mmCIF file of C-alpha atoms in Angstrom:
data_model
loop_
_atom_site.group_PDB
_atom_site.id
_atom_site.type_symbol
_atom_site.label_atom_id
_atom_site.label_comp_id
_atom_site.label_asym_id
_atom_site.label_seq_id
_atom_site.Cartn_x
_atom_site.Cartn_y
_atom_site.Cartn_z
ATOM 1 C CA MET A 1 0.000 0.000 0.000
ATOM 2 C CA THR A 2 1.257 3.449 -0.806
ATOM 3 C CA ILE A 3 1.662 5.915 1.981
ATOM 4 C CA THR A 4 -0.687 8.832 1.607
ATOM 5 C CA MET A 5 -0.136 12.203 3.127
ATOM 6 C CA ALA A 6 -2.837 14.709 3.759
ATOM 7 C CA ASP A 7 -2.074 18.364 3.892
ATOM 8 C CA ASP A 8 -2.503 20.200 7.194
ATOM 9 C CA VAL A 9 -4.725 22.828 5.633
ATOM 10 C CA VAL A 10 -7.247 20.157 4.788
ATOM 11 C CA PHE A 11 -7.423 19.051 8.395
ATOM 12 C CA ASP A 12 -7.768 22.621 9.664
ATOM 13 C CA LEU A 13 -10.579 23.353 7.224
ATOM 14 C CA LEU A 14 -12.291 20.079 8.035
ATOM 15 C CA HIS A 15 -12.202 20.903 11.734
ATOM 16 C CA LEU A 16 -13.663 24.365 11.125
ATOM 17 C CA GLU A 17 -16.397 22.937 8.958
ATOM 18 C CA ILE A 18 -17.255 20.121 11.373
ATOM 19 C CA THR A 19 -17.580 22.646 14.164
ATOM 20 C CA SER A 20 -19.821 25.013 12.238
ATOM 21 C CA THR A 21 -21.935 22.223 10.728
ATOM 22 C CA ILE A 22 -22.617 20.571 14.070
ATOM 23 C CA PHE A 23 -23.593 23.911 15.558
ATOM 24 C CA ARG A 24 -25.722 24.860 12.560
ATOM 25 C CA THR A 25 -27.633 21.613 12.473
ATOM 26 C CA THR A 26 -28.264 21.371 16.194
ATOM 27 C CA GLU A 27 -31.261 23.224 17.643
ATOM 28 C CA LYS A 28 -30.561 26.690 18.965
ATOM 29 C CA ASP A 29 -31.405 25.843 22.561
ATOM 30 C CA GLU A 30 -29.244 22.746 22.557
ATOM 31 C CA LYS A 31 -25.745 24.160 22.478
ATOM 32 C CA GLU A 32 -24.769 21.599 25.086
ATOM 33 C CA THR A 33 -25.720 18.803 22.705
ATOM 34 C CA ALA A 34 -23.613 20.312 19.949
ATOM 35 C CA VAL A 35 -20.599 20.426 22.262
ATOM 36 C CA THR A 36 -21.225 16.813 23.275
ATOM 37 C CA LYS A 37 -21.350 15.737 19.631
ATOM 38 C CA LEU A 38 -18.087 17.485 18.818
ATOM 39 C CA GLU A 39 -16.502 16.018 21.917
ATOM 40 C CA ASN A 40 -17.689 12.608 20.792
ATOM 41 C CA ILE A 41 -16.164 13.027 17.327
ATOM 42 C CA GLY A 42 -12.906 13.924 19.042
ATOM 43 C CA PHE A 43 -13.170 10.977 21.427
ATOM 44 C CA CYS A 44 -13.623 8.412 18.642
ATOM 45 C CA THR A 45 -10.726 9.942 16.720
ATOM 46 C CA GLY A 46 -8.385 10.063 19.707
ATOM 47 C CA TYR A 47 -9.273 6.543 20.785
ATOM 48 C CA ARG A 48 -8.305 5.106 17.406
ATOM 49 C CA LEU A 49 -5.429 7.421 16.637
ATOM 50 C CA VAL A 50 -3.493 6.647 19.803
ATOM 51 C CA GLU A 51 -3.645 2.969 18.945
ATOM 52 C CA ARG A 52 -1.775 3.694 15.722
ATOM 53 C CA LEU A 53 0.676 6.035 17.431
ATOM 54 C CA THR A 54 1.684 3.688 20.230
ATOM 55 C CA LYS A 55 1.937 0.443 18.286
ATOM 56 C CA ASP A 56 5.741 0.405 18.398
ATOM 57 C CA TRP A 57 6.036 1.758 21.904
ATOM 58 C CA PRO A 58 6.870 -0.068 25.107
ATOM 59 C CA ARG A 59 4.254 0.069 27.862
ATOM 60 C CA PHE A 60 4.174 3.334 29.784
ATOM 61 C CA LYS A 61 5.651 3.242 33.292
ATOM 62 C CA ASP A 62 2.939 5.246 35.013
ATOM 63 C CA GLU A 63 0.353 7.960 34.583
ATOM 64 C CA LEU A 64 2.911 10.748 34.399
ATOM 65 C CA ASP A 65 4.795 8.870 31.716
ATOM 66 C CA THR A 66 1.583 8.616 29.718
ATOM 67 C CA MET A 67 0.960 12.329 30.112
ATOM 68 C CA LYS A 68 4.476 13.087 28.875
ATOM 69 C CA PHE A 69 3.737 11.002 25.820
ATOM 70 C CA MET A 70 0.566 13.026 25.247
ATOM 71 C CA CYS A 71 2.453 16.311 25.544
ATOM 72 C CA LYS A 72 5.259 15.330 23.221
ATOM 73 C CA GLU A 73 4.377 12.697 20.654
ATOM 74 C CA PHE A 74 0.621 12.903 20.567
ATOM 75 C CA TRP A 75 0.545 16.675 20.454
ATOM 76 C CA SER A 76 3.269 16.834 17.817
ATOM 77 C CA SER A 77 1.486 14.434 15.552
ATOM 78 C CA VAL A 78 -1.779 16.334 15.749
ATOM 79 C CA TYR A 79 -0.789 19.951 16.278
ATOM 80 C CA LYS A 80 2.781 19.973 14.916
ATOM 81 C CA LYS A 81 4.283 21.217 18.151
ATOM 82 C CA GLN A 82 4.736 20.020 21.708
ATOM 83 C CA VAL A 83 2.718 21.183 24.681
ATOM 84 C CA ASP A 84 4.597 24.097 26.245
ATOM 85 C CA ASN A 85 3.919 23.379 29.869
ATOM 86 C CA LEU A 86 2.693 20.413 31.871
ATOM 87 C CA ARG A 87 1.663 20.831 35.478
ATOM 88 C CA THR A 88 0.202 18.401 37.945
ATOM 89 C CA ASN A 89 -0.839 18.337 41.568
ATOM 90 C CA HIS A 90 0.170 14.642 41.732
ATOM 91 C CA GLN A 91 -3.398 13.786 42.671
ATOM 92 C CA GLY A 92 -4.822 13.185 39.274
ATOM 93 C CA VAL A 93 -5.096 16.706 37.921
ATOM 94 C CA TYR A 94 -2.933 17.672 34.956
ATOM 95 C CA VAL A 95 -2.840 20.970 33.119
ATOM 96 C CA LEU A 96 -1.464 21.058 29.586
ATOM 97 C CA GLN A 97 -0.694 24.507 28.317
ATOM 98 C CA ASP A 98 -0.199 25.283 24.654
ATOM 99 C CA ASN A 99 0.956 28.837 24.033
ATOM 100 C CA ARG A 100 0.099 28.781 20.341
ATOM 101 C CA PHE A 101 -2.799 26.386 20.043
ATOM 102 C CA ARG A 102 -3.157 25.610 16.342
ATOM 103 C CA PHE A 103 -6.932 25.899 16.083
ATOM 104 C CA LEU A 104 -6.741 29.361 17.627
ATOM 105 C CA THR A 105 -3.711 30.904 15.924
ATOM 106 C CA GLN A 106 -5.705 31.649 12.783
ATOM 107 C CA LEU A 107 -8.708 32.751 14.779
ATOM 108 C CA SER A 108 -7.537 35.384 17.187
ATOM 109 C CA ASN A 109 -4.644 36.605 19.255
ATOM 110 C CA SER A 110 -6.653 39.106 21.178
ATOM 111 C CA LYS A 111 -9.748 38.847 23.318
ATOM 112 C CA GLN A 112 -12.011 39.952 20.486
ATOM 113 C CA TYR A 113 -13.591 36.573 19.770
ATOM 114 C CA LEU A 114 -13.386 35.115 23.256
ATOM 115 C CA ASP A 115 -17.095 34.243 23.304
ATOM 116 C CA VAL A 116 -16.972 31.952 20.252
ATOM 117 C CA ILE A 117 -13.723 30.205 21.146
ATOM 118 C CA PRO A 118 -15.074 27.423 23.400
ATOM 119 C CA LYS A 119 -16.731 25.595 20.511
ATOM 120 C CA TYR A 120 -13.371 25.251 18.765
ATOM 121 C CA LEU A 121 -11.979 23.390 21.776
ATOM 122 C CA ALA A 122 -14.596 20.661 22.167
ATOM 123 C CA TYR A 123 -13.087 18.380 19.525
ATOM 124 C CA THR A 124 -9.651 18.557 21.156
ATOM 125 C CA CYS A 125 -11.029 17.869 24.644
ATOM 126 C CA GLY A 126 -12.593 14.719 23.227
ATOM 127 C CA LEU A 127 -9.413 13.849 21.381
ATOM 128 C CA ILE A 128 -7.381 13.896 24.609
ATOM 129 C CA ARG A 129 -10.037 12.010 26.552
ATOM 130 C CA GLY A 130 -10.313 9.351 23.844
ATOM 131 C CA ALA A 131 -6.568 8.845 23.612
ATOM 132 C CA LEU A 132 -6.240 8.513 27.379
ATOM 133 C CA ALA A 133 -9.222 6.162 27.546
ATOM 134 C CA ASN A 134 -7.501 3.761 25.182
ATOM 135 C CA LEU A 135 -4.370 3.960 27.353
ATOM 136 C CA GLY A 136 -6.435 2.958 30.378
ATOM 137 C CA ILE A 137 -6.960 6.353 31.949
ATOM 138 C CA MET A 138 -10.534 7.542 32.395
ATOM 139 C CA SER A 139 -10.756 11.291 32.650
ATOM 140 C CA VAL A 140 -12.735 14.485 32.310
ATOM 141 C CA VAL A 141 -11.102 17.062 30.071
ATOM 142 C CA THR A 142 -11.971 20.742 30.019
ATOM 143 C CA ALA A 143 -10.360 23.671 28.248
ATOM 144 C CA ASP A 144 -9.792 27.213 29.332
ATOM 145 C CA VAL A 145 -8.780 30.220 27.254
ATOM 146 C CA THR A 146 -8.273 33.676 28.661
ATOM 147 C CA ASN A 147 -5.559 34.987 26.342
ATOM 148 C CA PRO A 148 -5.838 33.489 22.846
ATOM 149 C CA PRO A 149 -4.014 31.725 21.337
ATOM 150 C CA ILE A 150 -2.843 30.421 24.724
ATOM 151 C CA CYS A 151 -4.958 27.457 25.710
ATOM 152 C CA LYS A 152 -4.996 25.314 28.833
ATOM 153 C CA PHE A 153 -6.460 21.839 28.919
ATOM 154 C CA GLN A 154 -7.248 20.428 32.312
ATOM 155 C CA ILE A 155 -7.338 16.680 32.702
ATOM 156 C CA GLN A 156 -9.022 15.304 35.782
ATOM 157 C CA VAL A 157 -8.287 11.610 36.116
ATOM 158 C CA GLN A 158 -11.234 9.556 37.342
ATOM 159 C CA ARG A 159 -10.168 6.976 39.886
ATOM 160 C CA LEU A 160 -12.361 4.043 40.693
ATOM 161 C CA MET B 1 14.599 8.924 28.513
ATOM 162 C CA SER B 2 15.455 8.793 24.810
ATOM 163 C CA ARG B 3 12.733 6.832 23.199
ATOM 164 C CA GLN B 4 12.391 6.252 19.515
ATOM 165 C CA GLY B 5 10.072 9.066 18.503
ATOM 166 C CA ILE B 6 7.496 8.689 15.789
ATOM 167 C CA ARG B 7 8.149 12.126 14.460
ATOM 168 C CA GLY B 8 11.405 11.053 12.922
ATOM 169 C CA THR B 9 9.816 8.778 10.348
ATOM 170 C CA ASP B 10 7.256 10.757 8.424
ATOM 171 C CA PRO B 11 5.752 13.796 10.062
ATOM 172 C CA LYS B 12 2.815 14.091 7.685
ATOM 173 C CA LYS B 13 1.773 10.465 7.552
ATOM 174 C CA ILE B 14 0.046 10.803 10.888
ATOM 175 C CA SER B 15 -1.848 13.824 9.763
ATOM 176 C CA SER B 16 -3.350 11.682 7.017
ATOM 177 C CA GLU B 17 -4.533 9.095 9.543
ATOM 178 C CA LEU B 18 -5.749 11.839 11.813
ATOM 179 C CA PHE B 19 -7.699 13.287 8.919
ATOM 180 C CA THR B 20 -9.122 9.923 7.901
ATOM 181 C CA LEU B 21 -10.161 9.036 11.451
ATOM 182 C CA THR B 22 -11.682 12.448 12.090
ATOM 183 C CA TYR B 23 -13.691 12.213 8.903
ATOM 184 C CA GLY B 24 -14.876 8.737 9.876
ATOM 185 C CA ALA B 25 -15.980 9.941 13.300
ATOM 186 C CA LEU B 26 -17.836 12.785 11.642
ATOM 187 C CA VAL B 27 -19.700 10.496 9.256
ATOM 188 C CA ALA B 28 -20.590 8.197 12.142
ATOM 189 C CA GLN B 29 -21.940 11.150 14.110
ATOM 190 C CA ILE B 30 -24.118 12.574 11.357
ATOM 191 C CA LEU B 31 -25.433 9.120 10.504
ATOM 192 C CA LYS B 32 -26.877 9.185 14.016
ATOM 193 C CA ASP B 33 -28.360 12.631 13.479
ATOM 194 C CA TYR B 34 -30.188 12.010 10.217
ATOM 195 C CA GLU B 35 -32.857 9.550 9.262
ATOM 196 C CA SER B 36 -31.767 8.705 5.751
ATOM 197 C CA ASP B 37 -28.500 8.118 3.952
ATOM 198 C CA GLU B 38 -29.575 10.672 1.340
ATOM 199 C CA GLU B 39 -29.742 13.378 3.975
ATOM 200 C CA VAL B 40 -26.245 12.453 5.130
ATOM 201 C CA ASN B 41 -24.977 12.589 1.547
ATOM 202 C CA LYS B 42 -26.454 16.055 1.209
ATOM 203 C CA GLN B 43 -24.877 17.207 4.434
ATOM 204 C CA LEU B 44 -21.447 15.877 3.450
ATOM 205 C CA ASP B 45 -21.735 17.563 0.082
ATOM 206 C CA ARG B 46 -22.626 20.842 1.725
ATOM 207 C CA MET B 47 -19.677 20.608 4.107
ATOM 208 C CA GLY B 48 -17.390 19.883 1.199
ATOM 209 C CA TYR B 49 -18.782 22.863 -0.672
ATOM 210 C CA ASN B 50 -17.974 25.170 2.241
ATOM 211 C CA ILE B 51 -14.473 23.730 2.466
ATOM 212 C CA GLY B 52 -13.975 24.109 -1.290
ATOM 213 C CA LEU B 53 -14.853 27.796 -1.146
ATOM 214 C CA ARG B 54 -11.930 28.299 1.217
ATOM 215 C CA LEU B 55 -9.546 25.701 -0.077
ATOM 216 C CA ILE B 56 -9.355 27.335 -3.507
ATOM 217 C CA GLU B 57 -7.816 30.413 -1.882
ATOM 218 C CA ASP B 58 -5.075 28.294 -0.378
ATOM 219 C CA TYR B 59 -4.544 26.496 -3.671
ATOM 220 C CA LEU B 60 -4.233 29.662 -5.741
ATOM 221 C CA ALA B 61 -1.961 31.249 -3.158
ATOM 222 C CA ARG B 62 0.404 28.296 -2.941
ATOM 223 C CA THR B 63 0.611 27.379 -6.594
ATOM 224 C CA THR B 64 1.328 29.701 -9.452
ATOM 225 C CA VAL B 65 -1.506 28.491 -11.652
ATOM 226 C CA GLY B 66 -3.509 31.090 -13.508
ATOM 227 C CA LYS B 67 -6.800 30.863 -15.337
ATOM 228 C CA CYS B 68 -7.689 27.606 -17.016
ATOM 229 C CA TYR B 69 -7.555 27.589 -20.819
ATOM 230 C CA ASP B 70 -10.073 24.830 -21.215
ATOM 231 C CA PHE B 71 -11.704 22.006 -19.304
ATOM 232 C CA ARG B 72 -8.768 19.668 -19.927
ATOM 233 C CA ASP B 73 -6.556 22.180 -18.245
ATOM 234 C CA THR B 74 -9.028 22.276 -15.354
ATOM 235 C CA ALA B 75 -8.837 18.494 -15.084
ATOM 236 C CA ASP B 76 -5.034 18.648 -14.802
ATOM 237 C CA LYS B 77 -5.261 21.271 -12.094
ATOM 238 C CA ILE B 78 -7.772 19.236 -10.119
ATOM 239 C CA GLN B 79 -5.372 16.310 -10.359
ATOM 240 C CA MET B 80 -2.610 18.543 -9.026
ATOM 241 C CA ALA B 81 -4.818 19.611 -6.112
ATOM 242 C CA PHE B 82 -5.444 15.969 -5.174
ATOM 243 C CA LYS B 83 -1.697 15.446 -5.123
ATOM 244 C CA MET B 84 -1.153 18.479 -2.985
ATOM 245 C CA TYR B 85 -3.920 17.970 -0.443
ATOM 246 C CA LEU B 86 -4.416 14.235 -0.226
ATOM 247 C CA GLY B 87 -1.133 12.943 -1.605
ATOM 248 C CA ILE B 88 -2.750 10.908 -4.362
ATOM 249 C CA THR B 89 -2.756 11.277 -8.125
ATOM 250 C CA PRO B 90 -6.067 10.180 -9.601
ATOM 251 C CA ALA B 91 -6.073 9.195 -13.280
ATOM 252 C CA ILE B 92 -8.066 11.337 -15.689
ATOM 253 C CA THR B 93 -10.079 9.214 -18.116
ATOM 254 C CA ASN B 94 -13.339 8.725 -20.001
ATOM 255 C CA TRP B 95 -13.602 12.117 -21.647
ATOM 256 C CA GLY B 96 -17.058 12.839 -23.008
ATOM 257 C CA PRO B 97 -17.217 13.419 -26.787
ATOM 258 C CA ALA B 98 -17.796 17.138 -26.297
ATOM 259 C CA GLY B 99 -14.825 17.408 -23.961
ATOM 260 C CA ASP B 100 -17.044 18.745 -21.200
ATOM 261 C CA GLU B 101 -16.946 15.792 -18.850
ATOM 262 C CA PHE B 102 -14.368 13.385 -17.501
ATOM 263 C CA SER B 103 -13.756 10.880 -14.735
ATOM 264 C CA LEU B 104 -11.199 10.769 -11.977
ATOM 265 C CA ILE B 105 -10.151 7.268 -11.015
ATOM 266 C CA ILE B 106 -9.140 7.439 -7.367
ATOM 267 C CA ASP B 107 -6.821 4.686 -6.125
ATOM 268 C CA ASN B 108 -6.211 4.404 -2.405
ATOM 269 C CA ASN B 109 -8.839 6.921 -1.441
ATOM 270 C CA PRO B 110 -7.375 8.191 1.841
ATOM 271 C CA LEU B 111 -10.832 8.925 3.228
ATOM 272 C CA THR B 112 -11.768 5.261 3.162
ATOM 273 C CA GLU B 113 -8.516 3.799 4.465
ATOM 274 C CA PHE B 114 -10.042 2.070 7.517
ATOM 275 C CA VAL B 115 -13.634 1.907 6.367
ATOM 276 C CA GLU B 116 -16.135 -0.863 5.879
ATOM 277 C CA LEU B 117 -19.652 0.077 4.942
ATOM 278 C CA PRO B 118 -22.430 -1.718 6.852
ATOM 279 C CA GLU B 119 -25.033 -3.223 4.546
ATOM 280 C CA LYS B 120 -27.872 -1.117 5.922
ATOM 281 C CA HIS B 121 -26.171 1.992 4.605
ATOM 282 C CA GLY B 122 -26.240 0.985 0.969
ATOM 283 C CA ASN B 123 -27.164 4.473 -0.187
ATOM 284 C CA LEU B 124 -24.484 6.278 1.744
ATOM 285 C CA LYS B 125 -21.921 8.019 -0.430
ATOM 286 C CA TYR B 126 -19.138 7.900 2.086
ATOM 287 C CA SER B 127 -16.704 10.199 0.294
ATOM 288 C CA ASN B 128 -19.356 12.655 -0.849
ATOM 289 C CA ILE B 129 -17.463 15.495 0.763
ATOM 290 C CA LEU B 130 -15.058 15.391 -2.202
ATOM 291 C CA VAL B 131 -17.916 16.157 -4.577
ATOM 292 C CA GLY B 132 -18.740 19.269 -2.589
ATOM 293 C CA VAL B 133 -15.121 20.395 -2.361
ATOM 294 C CA ILE B 134 -14.701 20.281 -6.138
ATOM 295 C CA ARG B 135 -17.990 22.061 -6.749
ATOM 296 C CA GLY B 136 -17.224 24.788 -4.202
ATOM 297 C CA ALA B 137 -13.664 25.368 -5.337
ATOM 298 C CA LEU B 138 -14.564 25.621 -9.021
ATOM 299 C CA GLU B 139 -17.465 27.926 -8.316
ATOM 300 C CA MET B 140 -15.000 30.423 -6.892
ATOM 301 C CA VAL B 141 -13.200 30.479 -10.230
ATOM 302 C CA GLN B 142 -16.469 31.057 -12.064
ATOM 303 C CA MET B 143 -17.103 27.549 -13.182
ATOM 304 C CA GLU B 144 -20.256 25.624 -12.414
ATOM 305 C CA VAL B 145 -19.788 21.869 -12.513
ATOM 306 C CA ALA B 146 -21.756 18.816 -11.532
ATOM 307 C CA ALA B 147 -19.875 16.005 -9.803
ATOM 308 C CA TRP B 148 -20.944 12.576 -8.618
ATOM 309 C CA PHE B 149 -19.600 9.138 -7.791
ATOM 310 C CA VAL B 150 -20.156 6.541 -10.499
ATOM 311 C CA GLN B 151 -18.284 3.692 -8.863
ATOM 312 C CA ASP B 152 -16.985 3.156 -5.353
ATOM 313 C CA THR B 153 -14.662 0.448 -4.038
ATOM 314 C CA LEU B 154 -16.535 0.603 -0.731
ATOM 315 C CA LYS B 155 -19.540 -0.784 -2.603
ATOM 316 C CA GLY B 156 -17.631 -3.586 -4.229
ATOM 317 C CA ASP B 157 -16.642 -1.853 -7.452
ATOM 318 C CA ASN B 158 -13.127 -2.351 -8.761
ATOM 319 C CA VAL B 159 -12.302 1.319 -8.740
ATOM 320 C CA THR B 160 -13.581 4.553 -7.295
ATOM 321 C CA GLU B 161 -14.723 6.793 -10.114
ATOM 322 C CA LEU B 162 -15.688 10.418 -9.669
ATOM 323 C CA ARG B 163 -17.416 11.995 -12.669
ATOM 324 C CA ILE B 164 -17.136 15.733 -13.257
ATOM 325 C CA LYS B 165 -19.230 17.590 -15.820
ATOM 326 C CA PHE B 166 -18.936 21.192 -16.918
ATOM 327 C CA VAL B 167 -22.286 22.976 -16.644
ATOM 328 C CA ARG B 168 -21.644 26.614 -17.433
ATOM 329 C CA ARG B 169 -19.402 29.576 -16.993
ATOM 330 C CA LEU B 170 -20.525 31.904 -14.233
ATOM 331 C CA GLU B 171 -20.556 35.557 -15.208
ATOM 332 C CA ASP B 172 -19.252 38.175 -12.855
ATOM 333 C CA ALA B 173 -22.287 38.954 -10.797
ATOM 334 C CA ILE B 174 -23.186 42.447 -9.713
ATOM 335 C CA PRO B 175 -23.706 42.531 -5.952
ATOM 336 C CA ALA B 176 -27.322 42.943 -4.905
ATOM 337 C CA GLY B 177 -28.440 46.552 -4.709
ATOM 338 C CA GLU B 178 -25.650 47.878 -6.907
ATOM 339 C CA ASP B 179 -27.321 48.128 -10.280
#
């Protein structure tokens, strides 16, 4: 089989279009549902993608090791750069900070469009959650933007 | 701490899988949202159209191509765009006698790399987004075309064939209220 390569622009445009289509086709008073759908698209993608990414990797030592993988390899393969800062309270909360988050760099680097930004983060939250789920870590992922294009993703690991 | 990274091998290969998987998740999601496969086809086409409207800007900016001389020239440029954006080179065949329609034979359609179509979705045109992209992109260079899938390997055909037909040249429109 020949190796195919898709151009990054195509992925960026697809993401934009998925986001606007899901919001357009979901009822006005059901914004929550639209976010859930986008999150779900991200989850399915992340769940499968990480399986391809880790196929030649040895098992991760622990949770922190897994998170480092997410910040370096996973992020690079999706967003073409590493996460800039990883913080943890060592009790299951991790904060990944990307100072130039790719889906936001073309959108805004001021606070002008702050109100529309959250919908462009739902896919990525799902992507992270899906990838971690396949690596055996159940989590809740939320995103926070106060100064675009800086974006912080908070991962709260769910312990049973 | 020095593990064999995956970035070293082929940085863009992943982006293709990422793209394929994202598209698959999207199709799965809208299949849940709509009652019929036809509605899903329409939605995919519309999404493609919106992408095409934007993608043409990127294409014109990054290549040095100018206006098309004729429809054969257009066909070559579409082929080039496939190479650039999806990394594949579809063959151009089956020209209509009037030279106003042709087929693209798409080998290794990257959109369908991991896909199997369940039998109950016999009417789903999985890659219909491509139809929309072509229509949208060409409309921005004043060309109205019709595009549709004639054959699809997902449905058991030997090849995937996308037919493109020239409809008409769009004249420069005067914006509403400026007569």
